[in-house]
Amino acid sequence: MLRTVYMVVAGLALALLSACQPPAQLLVEKAYVKLSPVADNPSVLYFTVRGGPEDTDLRSITSPWILRLEMHETVEENGMSMMRPISAVEVPKRGTVEFAPGGKHVMIWGIDEAAKKAGKAEFVFAFGNGEKIAVDARIDAMKPEDGMAH
Ligand SMILES: [Cu+2]
């Protein structure tokens, strides 16, 4: 009888422990576009990826509202800030990958007028594990103080 009680208590403790850590879910959040004031100049997409229960990588981003997209990374070389294209980006399990000003970003060309008017555009993020995540990104005007700091 006593033994049964111990087992129940141990079982409860385990259940409580696992409840402390919610299951990790791969997701994309805080997506927004900085719209270039000059029609022919590229705009920029920023976002944050939260890693799921397994390591994976971000392989591509597409949008029916955008003509062309390129993943870039801003790097310092000989004291100069330069951008270079990147292909896949590692997303460690339970990790956070930020595409933010001064670092990784997505250059976009040819935003559909209807999306500009709506103030948002849908992007589809494709991952190495086969997951595809569709996210609406808010479209913000690029302010002068944003400069060219992609
Ligand atoms: Cu760039």
GROMACS .gro file of C-alpha atoms and ligand atoms in nm:
model
  151
    1MET     CA    1   0.000   0.000   0.000
    2LEU     CA    2   0.275   0.242   0.101
    3ARG     CA    3   0.462   0.152  -0.216
    4THR     CA    4   0.164   0.251  -0.430
    5VAL     CA    5   0.150   0.592  -0.265
    6TYR     CA    6   0.521   0.654  -0.337
    7MET     CA    7   0.468   0.567  -0.701
    8VAL     CA    8   0.178   0.806  -0.732
    9VAL     CA    9   0.385   1.086  -0.576
   10ALA     CA   10   0.676   1.016  -0.810
   11GLY     CA   11   0.439   1.021  -1.104
   12LEU     CA   12   0.298   1.356  -0.996
   13ALA     CA   13   0.646   1.506  -0.960
   14LEU     CA   14   0.732   1.395  -1.313
   15ALA     CA   15   0.412   1.543  -1.450
   16LEU     CA   16   0.488   1.875  -1.277
   17LEU     CA   17   0.844   1.880  -1.411
   18SER     CA   18   0.738   1.829  -1.768
   19ALA     CA   19   0.466   2.093  -1.731
   20CYS     CA   20   0.736   2.353  -1.652
   21GLN     CA   21   0.875   2.335  -2.005
   22PRO     CA   22   0.610   2.390  -2.271
   23PRO     CA   23   0.667   2.198  -2.594
   24ALA     CA   24   0.882   2.404  -2.831
   25GLN     CA   25   0.711   2.503  -3.152
   26LEU     CA   26   0.882   2.630  -3.463
   27LEU     CA   27   0.737   2.971  -3.543
   28VAL     CA   28   0.801   3.305  -3.710
   29GLU     CA   29   0.704   3.624  -3.528
   30LYS     CA   30   0.747   4.002  -3.534
   31ALA     CA   31   0.763   4.013  -3.914
   32TYR     CA   32   0.765   4.361  -4.065
   33VAL     CA   33   0.869   4.531  -4.386
   34LYS     CA   34   1.049   4.864  -4.406
   35LEU     CA   35   0.920   5.007  -4.731
   36SER     CA   36   1.168   5.208  -4.936
   37PRO     CA   37   1.042   5.558  -5.023
   38VAL     CA   38   1.207   5.522  -5.366
   39ALA     CA   39   1.007   5.291  -5.594
   40ASP     CA   40   1.305   5.116  -5.757
   41ASN     CA   41   1.506   5.074  -5.437
   42PRO     CA   42   1.475   4.750  -5.238
   43SER     CA   43   1.269   4.735  -4.922
   44VAL     CA   44   1.367   4.515  -4.628
   45LEU     CA   45   1.192   4.236  -4.435
   46TYR     CA   46   1.279   4.164  -4.070
   47PHE     CA   47   1.145   3.890  -3.839
   48THR     CA   48   1.231   3.650  -3.556
   49VAL     CA   49   1.235   3.270  -3.583
   50ARG     CA   50   1.177   3.057  -3.271
   51GLY     CA   51   1.325   2.709  -3.290
   52GLY     CA   52   1.106   2.400  -3.248
   53PRO     CA   53   1.177   2.068  -3.073
   54GLU     CA   54   1.447   1.978  -3.329
   55ASP     CA   55   1.728   2.164  -3.507
   56THR     CA   56   1.637   2.275  -3.858
   57ASP     CA   57   1.719   2.549  -4.102
   58LEU     CA   58   1.536   2.826  -4.283
   59ARG     CA   59   1.571   2.748  -4.652
   60SER     CA   60   1.354   2.993  -4.840
   61ILE     CA   61   1.106   3.275  -4.813
   62THR     CA   62   0.845   3.340  -5.080
   63SER     CA   63   0.551   3.573  -5.117
   64PRO     CA   64   0.282   3.608  -5.382
   65TRP     CA   65   0.306   3.984  -5.323
   66ILE     CA   66   0.678   4.021  -5.392
   67LEU     CA   67   0.866   3.997  -5.721
   68ARG     CA   68   1.208   3.903  -5.581
   69LEU     CA   69   1.354   3.826  -5.237
   70GLU     CA   70   1.712   3.770  -5.120
   71MET     CA   71   1.839   3.671  -4.774
   72HIS     CA   72   2.137   3.888  -4.680
   73GLU     CA   73   2.376   3.930  -4.392
   74THR     CA   74   2.551   4.254  -4.301
   75VAL     CA   75   2.913   4.194  -4.202
   76GLU     CA   76   3.203   4.416  -4.101
   77GLU     CA   77   3.504   4.379  -4.327
   78ASN     CA   78   3.812   4.602  -4.287
   79GLY     CA   79   3.600   4.849  -4.094
   80MET     CA   80   3.345   4.862  -4.375
   81SER     CA   81   2.989   4.742  -4.345
   82MET     CA   82   2.899   4.513  -4.636
   83MET     CA   83   2.612   4.284  -4.727
   84ARG     CA   84   2.642   3.937  -4.869
   85PRO     CA   85   2.375   3.690  -4.980
   86ILE     CA   86   2.311   3.389  -4.757
   87SER     CA   87   2.120   3.072  -4.844
   88ALA     CA   88   2.013   2.853  -4.554
   89VAL     CA   89   2.014   2.979  -4.194
   90GLU     CA   90   2.049   2.735  -3.901
   91VAL     CA   91   1.761   2.737  -3.653
   92PRO     CA   92   1.874   2.551  -3.338
   93LYS     CA   93   1.607   2.372  -3.133
   94ARG     CA   94   1.446   2.611  -2.886
   95GLY     CA   95   1.682   2.880  -3.019
   96THR     CA   96   1.607   3.227  -3.149
   97VAL     CA   97   1.724   3.360  -3.485
   98GLU     CA   98   1.674   3.729  -3.546
   99PHE     CA   99   1.664   3.905  -3.878
  100ALA     CA  100   1.715   4.262  -3.756
  101PRO     CA  101   1.873   4.592  -3.868
  102GLY     CA  102   2.253   4.563  -3.886
  103GLY     CA  103   2.246   4.183  -3.922
  104LYS     CA  104   2.052   3.928  -4.122
  105HIS     CA  105   1.772   4.071  -4.335
  106VAL     CA  106   1.573   4.000  -4.650
  107MET     CA  107   1.592   4.245  -4.937
  108ILE     CA  108   1.272   4.260  -5.137
  109TRP     CA  109   1.199   4.410  -5.477
  110GLY     CA  110   0.865   4.475  -5.642
  111ILE     CA  111   0.600   4.489  -5.371
  112ASP     CA  112   0.248   4.457  -5.509
  113GLU     CA  113   0.052   4.785  -5.492
  114ALA     CA  114  -0.247   4.611  -5.331
  115ALA     CA  115  -0.024   4.486  -5.046
  116LYS     CA  116   0.115   4.838  -4.995
  117LYS     CA  117  -0.239   4.971  -4.975
  118ALA     CA  118  -0.342   4.697  -4.731
  119GLY     CA  119  -0.033   4.772  -4.521
  120LYS     CA  120   0.062   4.406  -4.500
  121ALA     CA  121   0.191   4.117  -4.711
  122GLU     CA  122   0.196   3.742  -4.654
  123PHE     CA  123   0.529   3.560  -4.656
  124VAL     CA  124   0.582   3.183  -4.653
  125PHE     CA  125   0.888   3.056  -4.466
  126ALA     CA  126   1.008   2.708  -4.574
  127PHE     CA  127   1.224   2.500  -4.338
  128GLY     CA  128   1.454   2.201  -4.382
  129ASN     CA  129   1.220   1.981  -4.177
  130GLY     CA  130   0.947   2.031  -4.437
  131GLU     CA  131   0.745   2.282  -4.236
  132LYS     CA  132   0.605   2.585  -4.415
  133ILE     CA  133   0.488   2.877  -4.206
  134ALA     CA  134   0.279   3.160  -4.351
  135VAL     CA  135   0.303   3.494  -4.171
  136ASP     CA  136   0.156   3.838  -4.236
  137ALA     CA  137   0.418   4.114  -4.220
  138ARG     CA  138   0.317   4.471  -4.145
  139ILE     CA  139   0.444   4.719  -4.403
  140ASP     CA  140   0.600   5.031  -4.244
  141ALA     CA  141   0.739   5.336  -4.421
  142MET     CA  142   1.119   5.356  -4.407
  143LYS     CA  143   1.212   5.670  -4.214
  144PRO     CA  144   1.522   5.879  -4.294
  145GLU     CA  145   1.682   5.774  -3.962
  146ASP     CA  146   1.659   5.408  -4.070
  147GLY     CA  147   1.919   5.506  -4.331
  148MET     CA  148   2.077   5.225  -4.530
  149ALA     CA  149   2.141   5.016  -4.218
  150HIS     CA  150   2.002   4.690  -4.348
  151CU      CU  151   2.084   4.350  -4.809
   0.00000   0.00000   0.00000
